[in-house]
mmCIF file of C-alpha atoms and ligand atoms in Angstrom:
data_model
loop_
_atom_site.group_PDB
_atom_site.id
_atom_site.type_symbol
_atom_site.label_atom_id
_atom_site.label_comp_id
_atom_site.label_asym_id
_atom_site.label_seq_id
_atom_site.Cartn_x
_atom_site.Cartn_y
_atom_site.Cartn_z
ATOM 1 C CA UNK A 1 4.945 -42.184 11.524
ATOM 2 C CA UNK A 2 5.015 -38.403 11.721
ATOM 3 C CA UNK A 3 7.499 -38.673 14.600
ATOM 4 C CA UNK A 4 9.734 -41.082 12.663
ATOM 5 C CA UNK A 5 9.635 -38.875 9.602
ATOM 6 C CA UNK A 6 10.266 -35.799 11.754
ATOM 7 C CA UNK A 7 13.276 -37.528 13.339
ATOM 8 C CA UNK A 8 14.649 -38.495 9.921
ATOM 9 C CA UNK A 9 13.961 -35.093 8.424
ATOM 10 C CA UNK A 10 15.299 -33.330 11.549
ATOM 11 C CA UNK A 11 18.538 -35.234 10.974
ATOM 12 C CA UNK A 12 18.531 -33.827 7.440
ATOM 13 C CA UNK A 13 18.023 -30.366 8.914
ATOM 14 C CA UNK A 14 21.074 -30.608 11.200
ATOM 15 C CA UNK A 15 23.053 -27.471 10.606
ATOM 16 C CA UNK A 16 25.775 -28.561 8.123
ATOM 17 C CA UNK A 17 29.413 -27.680 8.869
ATOM 18 C CA UNK A 18 29.751 -24.237 7.290
ATOM 19 C CA UNK A 19 32.759 -22.410 5.978
ATOM 20 C CA UNK A 20 34.108 -19.843 8.423
ATOM 21 C CA UNK A 21 33.821 -16.870 6.101
ATOM 22 C CA UNK A 22 30.255 -17.535 5.162
ATOM 23 C CA UNK A 23 27.749 -19.023 7.555
ATOM 24 C CA UNK A 24 24.661 -18.388 5.386
ATOM 25 C CA UNK A 25 22.513 -21.405 4.819
ATOM 26 C CA UNK A 26 20.970 -20.254 1.567
ATOM 27 C CA UNK A 27 17.998 -21.790 -0.136
ATOM 28 C CA UNK A 28 20.367 -23.127 -2.805
ATOM 29 C CA UNK A 29 22.263 -25.040 -0.165
ATOM 30 C CA UNK A 30 19.138 -26.559 1.329
ATOM 31 C CA UNK A 31 17.729 -27.482 -2.101
ATOM 32 C CA UNK A 32 20.982 -29.144 -3.117
ATOM 33 C CA UNK A 33 21.680 -30.979 0.118
ATOM 34 C CA UNK A 34 21.144 -34.733 0.227
ATOM 35 C CA UNK A 35 19.175 -34.799 -3.001
ATOM 36 C CA UNK A 36 21.659 -37.266 -4.402
ATOM 37 C CA UNK A 37 20.169 -40.677 -3.532
ATOM 38 C CA UNK A 38 23.484 -42.444 -4.116
ATOM 39 C CA UNK A 39 25.443 -40.021 -1.948
ATOM 40 C CA UNK A 40 27.546 -41.895 0.565
ATOM 41 C CA UNK A 41 26.056 -40.765 3.877
ATOM 42 C CA UNK A 42 29.423 -41.440 5.539
ATOM 43 C CA UNK A 43 30.884 -38.551 3.505
ATOM 44 C CA UNK A 44 30.785 -35.057 5.095
ATOM 45 C CA UNK A 45 27.501 -33.400 4.240
ATOM 46 C CA UNK A 46 27.676 -31.257 1.127
ATOM 47 C CA UNK A 47 27.050 -27.655 2.061
ATOM 48 C CA UNK A 48 25.967 -26.567 -1.374
ATOM 49 C CA UNK A 49 27.364 -23.860 -3.592
ATOM 50 C CA UNK A 50 30.230 -21.757 -2.164
ATOM 51 C CA UNK A 51 28.972 -18.215 -1.553
ATOM 52 C CA UNK A 52 30.959 -15.401 -3.169
ATOM 53 C CA UNK A 53 32.746 -12.891 -0.966
ATOM 54 C CA UNK A 54 30.353 -10.039 -0.017
ATOM 55 C CA UNK A 55 31.103 -6.632 -1.580
ATOM 56 C CA UNK A 56 29.252 -3.314 -1.295
ATOM 57 C CA UNK A 57 27.616 -3.850 -4.684
ATOM 58 C CA UNK A 58 26.630 -7.431 -3.871
ATOM 59 C CA UNK A 59 25.177 -6.258 -0.556
ATOM 60 C CA UNK A 60 23.103 -3.577 -2.252
ATOM 61 C CA UNK A 61 21.742 -6.184 -4.665
ATOM 62 C CA UNK A 62 21.193 -8.741 -1.881
ATOM 63 C CA UNK A 63 19.221 -6.147 0.108
ATOM 64 C CA UNK A 64 16.550 -6.157 -2.638
ATOM 65 C CA UNK A 65 15.923 -9.960 -2.619
ATOM 66 C CA UNK A 66 16.981 -10.110 -6.278
ATOM 67 C CA UNK A 67 15.621 -13.558 -7.138
ATOM 68 C CA UNK A 68 12.146 -12.659 -5.934
ATOM 69 C CA UNK A 69 12.357 -9.378 -7.877
ATOM 70 C CA UNK A 70 13.422 -11.218 -11.026
ATOM 71 C CA UNK A 71 10.431 -13.545 -10.825
ATOM 72 C CA UNK A 72 8.165 -10.538 -10.138
ATOM 73 C CA UNK A 73 9.503 -9.014 -13.381
ATOM 74 C CA UNK A 74 8.678 -12.244 -15.234
ATOM 75 C CA UNK A 75 5.095 -11.895 -14.026
ATOM 76 C CA UNK A 76 5.130 -8.199 -15.002
ATOM 77 C CA UNK A 77 6.143 -9.015 -18.594
ATOM 78 C CA UNK A 78 3.489 -11.739 -18.874
ATOM 79 C CA UNK A 79 0.740 -9.526 -17.444
ATOM 80 C CA UNK A 80 1.581 -6.615 -19.761
ATOM 81 C CA UNK A 81 1.670 -8.936 -22.774
ATOM 82 C CA UNK A 82 -1.644 -10.499 -21.782
ATOM 83 C CA UNK A 83 -3.241 -7.068 -21.385
ATOM 84 C CA UNK A 84 -1.941 -5.858 -24.756
ATOM 85 C CA UNK A 85 -2.810 -9.017 -26.673
ATOM 86 C CA UNK A 86 -6.038 -9.855 -25.007
ATOM 87 C CA UNK A 87 -7.900 -6.738 -24.100
ATOM 88 C CA UNK A 88 -6.427 -3.385 -24.924
ATOM 89 C CA UNK A 89 -4.708 -3.567 -28.310
ATOM 90 C CA UNK A 90 -2.112 -1.199 -26.881
ATOM 91 C CA UNK A 91 1.529 -1.822 -27.809
ATOM 92 C CA UNK A 92 4.301 -0.691 -25.430
ATOM 93 C CA UNK A 93 7.364 0.953 -27.001
ATOM 94 C CA UNK A 94 10.840 -0.341 -26.136
ATOM 95 C CA UNK A 95 11.348 2.678 -23.887
ATOM 96 C CA UNK A 96 8.058 2.021 -22.108
ATOM 97 C CA UNK A 97 9.088 -1.603 -21.478
ATOM 98 C CA UNK A 98 12.371 -0.399 -19.974
ATOM 99 C CA UNK A 99 10.563 2.052 -17.689
ATOM 100 C CA UNK A 100 8.011 -0.601 -16.680
ATOM 101 C CA UNK A 101 10.674 -3.150 -15.744
ATOM 102 C CA UNK A 102 12.980 -0.615 -14.079
ATOM 103 C CA UNK A 103 10.141 1.030 -12.150
ATOM 104 C CA UNK A 104 8.586 -2.237 -11.012
ATOM 105 C CA UNK A 105 11.985 -3.697 -10.149
ATOM 106 C CA UNK A 106 12.909 -0.660 -8.057
ATOM 107 C CA UNK A 107 9.616 -0.678 -6.143
ATOM 108 C CA UNK A 108 9.804 -4.444 -5.562
ATOM 109 C CA UNK A 109 13.442 -4.145 -4.518
ATOM 110 C CA UNK A 110 12.529 -1.326 -2.155
ATOM 111 C CA UNK A 111 9.871 -3.570 -0.593
ATOM 112 C CA UNK A 112 12.388 -6.383 -0.102
ATOM 113 C CA UNK A 113 14.874 -3.922 1.390
ATOM 114 C CA UNK A 114 12.272 -2.424 3.735
ATOM 115 C CA UNK A 115 11.448 -5.947 4.898
ATOM 116 C CA UNK A 116 15.107 -6.501 5.737
ATOM 117 C CA UNK A 117 15.317 -3.136 7.530
ATOM 118 C CA UNK A 118 12.297 -4.149 9.614
ATOM 119 C CA UNK A 119 13.654 -7.670 10.292
ATOM 120 C CA UNK A 120 17.342 -6.765 10.696
ATOM 121 C CA UNK A 121 17.352 -8.083 14.295
ATOM 122 C CA UNK A 122 15.204 -11.193 13.943
ATOM 123 C CA UNK A 123 17.101 -12.095 10.747
ATOM 124 C CA UNK A 124 20.156 -12.669 12.971
ATOM 125 C CA UNK A 125 18.306 -15.567 14.617
ATOM 126 C CA UNK A 126 18.086 -17.718 11.458
ATOM 127 C CA UNK A 127 21.114 -19.188 9.619
ATOM 128 C CA UNK A 128 19.186 -18.646 6.370
ATOM 129 C CA UNK A 129 19.026 -14.871 6.888
ATOM 130 C CA UNK A 130 21.806 -14.162 9.419
ATOM 131 C CA UNK A 131 24.369 -13.126 6.847
ATOM 132 C CA UNK A 132 22.137 -10.620 5.057
ATOM 133 C CA UNK A 133 23.705 -7.137 4.725
ATOM 134 C CA UNK A 134 21.866 -5.485 7.653
ATOM 135 C CA UNK A 135 21.605 -8.559 9.907
ATOM 136 C CA UNK A 136 25.333 -9.213 9.553
ATOM 137 C CA UNK A 137 26.208 -5.565 10.224
ATOM 138 C CA UNK A 138 28.015 -5.156 6.908
ATOM 139 C CA UNK A 139 25.524 -2.431 5.932
ATOM 140 C CA UNK A 140 24.459 0.368 8.289
ATOM 141 C CA UNK A 141 20.798 0.961 9.115
ATOM 142 C CA UNK A 142 21.055 4.471 7.647
ATOM 143 C CA UNK A 143 22.310 3.052 4.342
ATOM 144 C CA UNK A 144 19.556 0.443 4.302
ATOM 145 C CA UNK A 145 16.863 3.032 4.929
ATOM 146 C CA UNK A 146 18.321 5.416 2.334
ATOM 147 C CA UNK A 147 18.469 2.692 -0.327
ATOM 148 C CA UNK A 148 14.921 1.585 0.507
ATOM 149 C CA UNK A 149 13.567 5.116 0.193
ATOM 150 C CA UNK A 150 15.501 6.017 -2.941
ATOM 151 C CA UNK A 151 14.502 2.850 -4.811
ATOM 152 C CA UNK A 152 10.876 3.193 -3.798
ATOM 153 C CA UNK A 153 10.573 6.869 -4.721
ATOM 154 C CA UNK A 154 12.454 6.608 -8.019
ATOM 155 C CA UNK A 155 10.572 3.469 -9.035
ATOM 156 C CA UNK A 156 7.162 4.936 -8.203
ATOM 157 C CA UNK A 157 8.055 8.198 -9.948
ATOM 158 C CA UNK A 158 9.146 6.406 -13.123
ATOM 159 C CA UNK A 159 5.910 4.405 -13.284
ATOM 160 C CA UNK A 160 3.728 7.483 -12.690
ATOM 161 C CA UNK A 161 5.684 9.545 -15.228
ATOM 162 C CA UNK A 162 5.374 6.955 -18.014
ATOM 163 C CA UNK A 163 2.040 5.246 -17.317
ATOM 164 C CA UNK A 164 0.033 7.613 -15.109
ATOM 165 C CA UNK A 165 -1.161 7.061 -11.549
ATOM 166 C CA UNK A 166 -2.677 3.538 -11.621
ATOM 167 C CA UNK A 167 0.421 1.282 -11.891
ATOM 168 C CA UNK A 168 2.284 3.545 -9.448
ATOM 169 C CA UNK A 169 -0.566 3.431 -6.924
ATOM 170 C CA UNK A 170 -0.807 -0.375 -7.242
ATOM 171 C CA UNK A 171 2.934 -0.596 -6.595
ATOM 172 C CA UNK A 172 2.763 1.675 -3.563
ATOM 173 C CA UNK A 173 -0.199 -0.265 -2.163
ATOM 174 C CA UNK A 174 1.678 -3.546 -2.682
ATOM 175 C CA UNK A 175 4.719 -2.100 -0.944
ATOM 176 C CA UNK A 176 2.607 -1.006 2.018
ATOM 177 C CA UNK A 177 0.808 -4.365 2.285
ATOM 178 C CA UNK A 178 4.076 -6.325 2.216
ATOM 179 C CA UNK A 179 6.112 -4.078 4.492
ATOM 180 C CA UNK A 180 3.549 -2.664 6.927
ATOM 181 C CA UNK A 181 1.074 -5.574 7.198
ATOM 182 C CA UNK A 182 2.623 -8.879 6.068
ATOM 183 C CA UNK A 183 6.048 -8.399 7.676
ATOM 184 C CA UNK A 184 4.747 -7.547 11.201
ATOM 185 C CA UNK A 185 2.292 -10.471 10.943
ATOM 186 C CA UNK A 186 5.103 -13.012 10.509
ATOM 187 C CA UNK A 187 5.711 -13.242 14.274
ATOM 188 C CA UNK A 188 2.022 -13.029 15.177
ATOM 189 C CA UNK A 189 -0.051 -15.405 13.023
ATOM 190 C CA UNK A 190 0.383 -18.027 10.303
ATOM 191 C CA UNK A 191 -2.249 -16.091 8.325
ATOM 192 C CA UNK A 192 0.687 -13.902 7.279
ATOM 193 C CA UNK A 193 1.145 -16.222 4.302
ATOM 194 C CA UNK A 194 -2.272 -15.290 2.896
ATOM 195 C CA UNK A 195 -1.487 -11.579 3.185
ATOM 196 C CA UNK A 196 1.921 -12.240 1.617
ATOM 197 C CA UNK A 197 0.243 -14.102 -1.240
ATOM 198 C CA UNK A 198 -1.953 -11.069 -1.947
ATOM 199 C CA UNK A 199 1.084 -8.767 -1.831
ATOM 200 C CA UNK A 200 3.034 -11.126 -4.050
ATOM 201 C CA UNK A 201 0.219 -11.306 -6.612
ATOM 202 C CA UNK A 202 -0.729 -7.595 -6.790
ATOM 203 C CA UNK A 203 2.257 -6.685 -9.017
ATOM 204 C CA UNK A 204 0.528 -8.409 -11.936
ATOM 205 C CA UNK A 205 -1.816 -5.399 -12.004
ATOM 206 C CA UNK A 206 1.172 -3.080 -12.419
ATOM 207 C CA UNK A 207 2.155 -4.589 -15.756
ATOM 208 C CA UNK A 208 -1.477 -5.213 -16.674
ATOM 209 C CA UNK A 209 -2.682 -1.621 -16.119
ATOM 210 C CA UNK A 210 0.517 -0.131 -17.565
ATOM 211 C CA UNK A 211 -0.412 -1.886 -20.825
ATOM 212 C CA UNK A 212 -3.918 -0.461 -20.752
ATOM 213 C CA UNK A 213 -5.751 -3.239 -18.896
ATOM 214 C CA UNK A 214 -8.492 -2.385 -16.394
ATOM 215 C CA UNK A 215 -8.761 -3.557 -12.784
ATOM 216 C CA UNK A 216 -12.162 -4.997 -13.724
ATOM 217 C CA UNK A 217 -10.863 -7.336 -16.478
ATOM 218 C CA UNK A 218 -11.339 -11.087 -15.857
ATOM 219 C CA UNK A 219 -7.961 -11.954 -17.389
ATOM 220 C CA UNK A 220 -6.268 -9.608 -14.932
ATOM 221 C CA UNK A 221 -7.919 -11.347 -11.996
ATOM 222 C CA UNK A 222 -7.112 -14.782 -13.405
ATOM 223 C CA UNK A 223 -3.454 -13.714 -13.508
ATOM 224 C CA UNK A 224 -3.783 -12.483 -9.924
ATOM 225 C CA UNK A 225 -5.328 -15.821 -8.962
ATOM 226 C CA UNK A 226 -2.530 -17.817 -10.615
ATOM 227 C CA UNK A 227 0.110 -15.892 -8.715
ATOM 228 C CA UNK A 228 -1.705 -15.795 -5.379
ATOM 229 C CA UNK A 229 -2.440 -19.554 -5.412
ATOM 230 C CA UNK A 230 1.064 -20.453 -6.630
ATOM 231 C CA UNK A 231 2.579 -18.964 -3.481
ATOM 232 C CA UNK A 232 1.079 -21.679 -1.281
ATOM 233 C CA UNK A 233 3.026 -24.655 -2.688
ATOM 234 C CA UNK A 234 6.002 -22.325 -3.142
ATOM 235 C CA UNK A 235 6.119 -21.177 0.440
ATOM 236 C CA UNK A 236 4.798 -24.278 2.204
ATOM 237 C CA UNK A 237 7.816 -26.143 0.810
ATOM 238 C CA UNK A 238 10.143 -23.464 2.189
ATOM 239 C CA UNK A 239 8.257 -23.287 5.476
ATOM 240 C CA UNK A 240 8.755 -27.070 5.884
ATOM 241 C CA UNK A 241 12.467 -26.997 4.980
ATOM 242 C CA UNK A 242 13.129 -24.157 7.445
ATOM 243 C CA UNK A 243 10.510 -25.098 10.055
ATOM 244 C CA UNK A 244 13.036 -25.475 12.875
ATOM 245 C CA UNK A 245 14.730 -22.154 12.092
ATOM 246 C CA UNK A 246 11.362 -20.390 11.899
ATOM 247 C CA UNK A 247 10.304 -21.968 15.225
ATOM 248 C CA UNK A 248 13.550 -21.098 16.994
ATOM 249 C CA UNK A 249 13.406 -17.497 15.752
ATOM 250 C CA UNK A 250 9.802 -17.127 16.927
ATOM 251 C CA UNK A 251 8.037 -16.848 13.567
ATOM 252 C CA UNK A 252 4.410 -18.044 13.277
ATOM 253 C CA UNK A 253 4.240 -20.177 10.139
ATOM 254 C CA UNK A 254 1.943 -23.061 9.214
ATOM 255 C CA UNK A 255 4.750 -25.533 9.855
ATOM 256 C CA UNK A 256 5.542 -24.126 13.301
ATOM 257 C CA UNK A 257 1.932 -23.976 14.509
ATOM 258 C CA UNK A 258 1.056 -27.358 12.914
ATOM 259 C CA UNK A 259 4.371 -29.243 12.741
ATOM 260 C CA UNK A 260 3.144 -32.532 11.228
ATOM 261 C CA UNK A 261 3.178 -30.966 7.755
ATOM 262 C CA UNK A 262 -0.448 -31.989 7.103
ATOM 263 C CA UNK A 263 -1.778 -28.423 6.906
ATOM 264 C CA UNK A 264 1.171 -27.323 4.756
ATOM 265 C CA UNK A 265 0.508 -30.244 2.417
ATOM 266 C CA UNK A 266 -3.205 -29.508 2.087
ATOM 267 C CA UNK A 267 -2.523 -25.810 1.468
ATOM 268 C CA UNK A 268 -0.065 -26.826 -1.264
ATOM 269 C CA UNK A 269 -2.568 -29.226 -2.845
ATOM 270 C CA UNK A 270 -5.410 -26.688 -2.683
ATOM 271 C CA UNK A 271 -3.162 -23.877 -3.943
ATOM 272 C CA UNK A 272 -2.016 -25.959 -6.918
ATOM 273 C CA UNK A 273 -5.572 -26.990 -7.860
ATOM 274 C CA UNK A 274 -6.746 -23.360 -7.584
ATOM 275 C CA UNK A 275 -3.743 -22.215 -9.621
ATOM 276 C CA UNK A 276 -4.591 -24.688 -12.387
ATOM 277 C CA UNK A 277 -8.253 -23.625 -12.288
ATOM 278 C CA UNK A 278 -7.363 -19.936 -12.749
ATOM 279 C CA UNK A 279 -5.069 -20.834 -15.651
ATOM 280 C CA UNK A 280 -7.709 -22.993 -17.341
ATOM 281 C CA UNK A 281 -10.406 -20.294 -16.982
ATOM 282 C CA UNK A 282 -8.020 -17.726 -18.485
ATOM 283 C CA UNK A 283 -7.489 -20.034 -21.490
ATOM 284 C CA UNK A 284 -11.165 -20.892 -21.974
ATOM 285 C CA UNK A 285 -12.456 -17.330 -21.444
ATOM 286 C CA UNK A 286 -9.538 -15.061 -22.419
ATOM 287 C CA UNK A 287 -11.641 -11.926 -22.837
ATOM 288 C CA UNK A 288 -14.402 -12.813 -20.400
ATOM 289 C CA UNK A 289 -16.546 -14.922 -22.744
ATOM 290 C CA UNK A 290 -16.186 -18.724 -22.934
ATOM 291 C CA UNK A 291 -14.568 -19.796 -26.228
ATOM 292 C CA UNK A 292 -14.376 -23.561 -26.861
ATOM 293 C CA UNK A 293 -11.925 -23.324 -29.737
ATOM 294 C CA UNK A 294 -9.001 -25.706 -30.386
ATOM 295 C CA UNK A 295 -6.663 -22.950 -29.067
ATOM 296 C CA UNK A 296 -8.674 -22.753 -25.845
ATOM 297 C CA UNK A 297 -8.754 -26.488 -25.314
ATOM 298 C CA UNK A 298 -5.089 -27.084 -26.185
ATOM 299 C CA UNK A 299 -3.810 -24.274 -23.958
ATOM 300 C CA UNK A 300 -6.115 -25.293 -21.101
ATOM 301 C CA UNK A 301 -4.710 -28.828 -21.386
ATOM 302 C CA UNK A 302 -1.179 -27.395 -21.358
ATOM 303 C CA UNK A 303 -1.940 -25.529 -18.123
ATOM 304 C CA UNK A 304 -3.138 -28.770 -16.524
ATOM 305 C CA UNK A 305 -0.063 -30.628 -17.795
ATOM 306 C CA UNK A 306 2.214 -27.873 -16.470
ATOM 307 C CA UNK A 307 0.590 -27.994 -13.019
ATOM 308 C CA UNK A 308 0.554 -31.799 -12.730
ATOM 309 C CA UNK A 309 4.180 -32.200 -11.482
ATOM 310 C CA UNK A 310 3.527 -29.666 -8.714
ATOM 311 C CA UNK A 311 0.265 -31.370 -7.728
ATOM 312 C CA UNK A 312 2.007 -34.752 -7.729
ATOM 313 C CA UNK A 313 4.829 -33.378 -5.574
ATOM 314 C CA UNK A 314 2.272 -31.864 -3.177
ATOM 315 C CA UNK A 315 0.339 -35.150 -2.939
ATOM 316 C CA UNK A 316 3.563 -37.068 -2.298
ATOM 317 C CA UNK A 317 4.486 -34.551 0.394
ATOM 318 C CA UNK A 318 1.032 -35.084 1.942
ATOM 319 C CA UNK A 319 1.632 -38.842 1.854
ATOM 320 C CA UNK A 320 4.928 -38.475 3.688
ATOM 321 C CA UNK A 321 6.130 -34.980 4.732
ATOM 322 C CA UNK A 322 9.880 -35.250 4.168
ATOM 323 C CA UNK A 323 12.527 -32.696 3.256
ATOM 324 C CA UNK A 324 13.375 -34.333 -0.036
ATOM 325 C CA UNK A 325 9.691 -34.143 -1.061
ATOM 326 C CA UNK A 326 9.456 -30.518 0.050
ATOM 327 C CA UNK A 327 12.504 -29.706 -2.048
ATOM 328 C CA UNK A 328 10.831 -31.276 -5.074
ATOM 329 C CA UNK A 329 7.714 -29.177 -4.392
ATOM 330 C CA UNK A 330 9.843 -26.021 -4.239
ATOM 331 C CA UNK A 331 11.762 -26.876 -7.376
ATOM 332 C CA UNK A 332 8.571 -27.632 -9.307
ATOM 333 C CA UNK A 333 6.941 -24.426 -8.016
ATOM 334 C CA UNK A 334 9.757 -22.413 -9.613
ATOM 335 C CA UNK A 335 9.236 -24.204 -12.946
ATOM 336 C CA UNK A 336 5.427 -24.274 -12.979
ATOM 337 C CA UNK A 337 4.831 -20.532 -12.539
ATOM 338 C CA UNK A 338 6.755 -19.399 -15.644
ATOM 339 C CA UNK A 339 5.309 -22.323 -17.606
ATOM 340 C CA UNK A 340 1.694 -21.431 -16.768
ATOM 341 C CA UNK A 341 2.325 -17.722 -17.442
ATOM 342 C CA UNK A 342 3.861 -18.610 -20.823
ATOM 343 C CA UNK A 343 0.854 -20.743 -21.812
ATOM 344 C CA UNK A 344 -1.574 -17.993 -20.740
ATOM 345 C CA UNK A 345 0.412 -15.406 -22.698
ATOM 346 C CA UNK A 346 0.518 -17.576 -25.824
ATOM 347 C CA UNK A 347 -3.247 -18.103 -25.506
ATOM 348 C CA UNK A 348 -3.829 -14.358 -25.351
ATOM 349 C CA UNK A 349 -1.508 -13.592 -28.241
ATOM 350 C CA UNK A 350 -3.251 -16.229 -30.307
ATOM 351 C CA UNK A 351 -6.678 -14.994 -29.119
HETATM 352 C C1 HEM B 401 3.558 -15.662 0.712
HETATM 353 C C2 HEM B 401 4.412 -15.238 -0.232
HETATM 354 C C3 HEM B 401 5.847 -15.662 -0.271
HETATM 355 C C4 HEM B 401 6.651 -16.110 0.722
HETATM 356 C C5 HEM B 401 6.335 -16.274 2.201
HETATM 357 C C6 HEM B 401 7.944 -16.372 0.125
HETATM 358 C C7 HEM B 401 9.056 -16.807 0.823
HETATM 359 C C8 HEM B 401 10.264 -17.076 0.256
HETATM 360 C C9 HEM B 401 11.449 -17.405 0.995
HETATM 361 C C10 HEM B 401 11.566 -17.448 2.512
HETATM 362 C C11 HEM B 401 12.424 -17.650 0.109
HETATM 363 C C12 HEM B 401 13.874 -18.060 0.409
HETATM 364 C C13 HEM B 401 14.698 -16.794 0.345
HETATM 365 C C14 HEM B 401 16.170 -17.152 0.628
HETATM 366 O O1 HEM B 401 16.487 -17.425 1.794
HETATM 367 O O2 HEM B 401 16.942 -17.197 -0.344
HETATM 368 C C15 HEM B 401 11.864 -17.472 -1.207
HETATM 369 C C16 HEM B 401 12.585 -17.650 -2.376
HETATM 370 C C17 HEM B 401 12.081 -17.284 -3.604
HETATM 371 N N1 HEM B 401 10.835 -16.742 -3.854
HETATM 372 FE FE1 HEM B 401 9.313 -16.611 -2.579
HETATM 373 N N2 HEM B 401 7.908 -16.097 -1.208
HETATM 374 C C18 HEM B 401 6.656 -15.638 -1.482
HETATM 375 C C19 HEM B 401 6.207 -15.177 -2.699
HETATM 376 C C20 HEM B 401 6.985 -15.113 -3.821
HETATM 377 C C21 HEM B 401 6.610 -14.411 -5.017
HETATM 378 C C22 HEM B 401 5.337 -13.618 -5.210
HETATM 379 C C23 HEM B 401 7.602 -14.607 -5.908
HETATM 380 C C24 HEM B 401 7.728 -14.092 -7.301
HETATM 381 C C25 HEM B 401 6.715 -14.096 -8.172
HETATM 382 C C26 HEM B 401 8.600 -15.438 -5.277
HETATM 383 C C27 HEM B 401 9.759 -15.884 -5.886
HETATM 384 C C28 HEM B 401 10.783 -16.494 -5.208
HETATM 385 C C29 HEM B 401 12.031 -16.904 -5.842
HETATM 386 C C30 HEM B 401 12.351 -16.816 -7.333
HETATM 387 C C31 HEM B 401 12.855 -17.395 -4.833
HETATM 388 C C32 HEM B 401 14.288 -17.916 -4.958
HETATM 389 C C33 HEM B 401 14.261 -19.414 -5.037
HETATM 390 C C34 HEM B 401 15.716 -19.917 -5.118
HETATM 391 O O3 HEM B 401 16.604 -19.289 -4.537
HETATM 392 O O4 HEM B 401 15.905 -20.947 -5.781
HETATM 393 N N3 HEM B 401 8.200 -15.732 -4.005
HETATM 394 N N4 HEM B 401 10.537 -17.143 -1.095
HETATM 395 C C1 FPP B 402 6.056 -4.062 -6.692
HETATM 396 C C2 FPP B 402 6.172 -4.603 -5.328
HETATM 397 C C3 FPP B 402 6.021 -3.707 -4.151
HETATM 398 C C4 FPP B 402 6.432 -5.901 -5.181
HETATM 399 C C5 FPP B 402 6.562 -6.545 -3.856
HETATM 400 C C6 FPP B 402 6.064 -7.902 -3.941
HETATM 401 C C7 FPP B 402 6.896 -8.750 -3.042
HETATM 402 C C8 FPP B 402 8.179 -8.286 -2.518
HETATM 403 C C9 FPP B 402 6.456 -9.922 -2.775
HETATM 404 C C10 FPP B 402 7.226 -10.828 -1.882
HETATM 405 C C11 FPP B 402 6.377 -11.925 -1.456
HETATM 406 C C12 FPP B 402 6.908 -12.434 -0.169
HETATM 407 C C13 FPP B 402 5.916 -12.552 0.881
HETATM 408 C C14 FPP B 402 8.215 -12.753 -0.021
HETATM 409 C C15 FPP B 402 8.749 -13.395 1.228
HETATM 410 O O1 FPP B 402 9.158 -12.422 2.130
HETATM 411 P P1 FPP B 402 9.701 -12.932 3.544
HETATM 412 O O2 FPP B 402 9.872 -11.752 4.438
HETATM 413 O O3 FPP B 402 8.811 -14.021 4.042
HETATM 414 O O4 FPP B 402 11.114 -13.568 3.167
HETATM 415 P P2 FPP B 402 12.384 -13.750 4.168
HETATM 416 O O5 FPP B 402 11.929 -14.631 5.287
HETATM 417 O O6 FPP B 402 13.410 -14.417 3.289
HETATM 418 O O7 FPP B 402 12.791 -12.372 4.624
#
């Protein structure tokens, strides 16, 4: 069965005919391909949204992995709100919010850029990353390094200037973990995903401590747990969709070292259950003590309801690891995270 499904899904993964001027197979393209059940297979395969012509500005933005940064900023806002409402009673001024988002965005963007500087050669081996600014040669290495350094230094300086050392140190530590540990691990061991999940979750403590929260607060660690666990269904879906590209480029991912998809499915199921558990605990014990109030019970139920589609998609992927089911897992992962963070924030505000 696995072989049959691999053959059918490999067919789905055949490199689509791409437009001359733009050979990037972006995540959008892969998500959109073949999702239309009534599509006439005899028609040429859709190659997704047309990519806009690269410009210097677009390349600078693309270097930072903007969509990851935007979601990081969503988690930053939620974590600061949760700290203010739940634990500290602090209230950030408009200016402080601007500095928090700009500083965190610059440090996160610098981390994404440093990752692309480090992987500028291996990125040329995957259609998904081959047309990135450095891999494609549109941007020079010197420019990439300069932008990485400038964004990182300015972002860290802004955070330290406005909020003191703690958020800035958390940001620098996250940067180092992602760039100097996670990135080199990608071609060595599939455990890279666990290190990446820690790096991807640490930014919650930037917003949380900037708003007066402590690193010892339970709600801070529940936020960390939500984000760390969420990254398993999120990435296992991507790792399945791009498994052949990762394998051909020499990356060590769960889906290249265990190609049946079973391990990826179980990691997605376990990650989703752990994510829901962290969200429920945060709703039932918002300030560290268990509160069985109607607000606790309703918001805990909302967390479970929000996570159910992702768990169902993960279970269906486990049943039959196919691209279309991995795409659904990815899509739901991008809906579930903001939904759970919103419920947790509303719980804290209504504490
Ligand atoms: C182990 C950790 C993670 C891994 C390995 C990972 C990997 C990836 C990869 C390979 C992509 C596709 C990028 C592209 O080609 O366009 C992606 C997209 C994305 N990631 Fe992650 N990611 C991780 C954690 C995170 C975190 C922490 C966030 C933010 C909180 C995040 C948010 C996103 C978003 C918003 C997208 C864009 C999805 C789209 O284009 O529709 N990811 N991720
Ligand atoms: C504040 C701060 C420093 C934030 C940084 C947090 C951060 C950038 C998390 C990213 C998580 C992650 C592992 C992304 C995938 O990178 P990848 O290299 O697997 O993606 P790729 O294959 O598309 O290059």
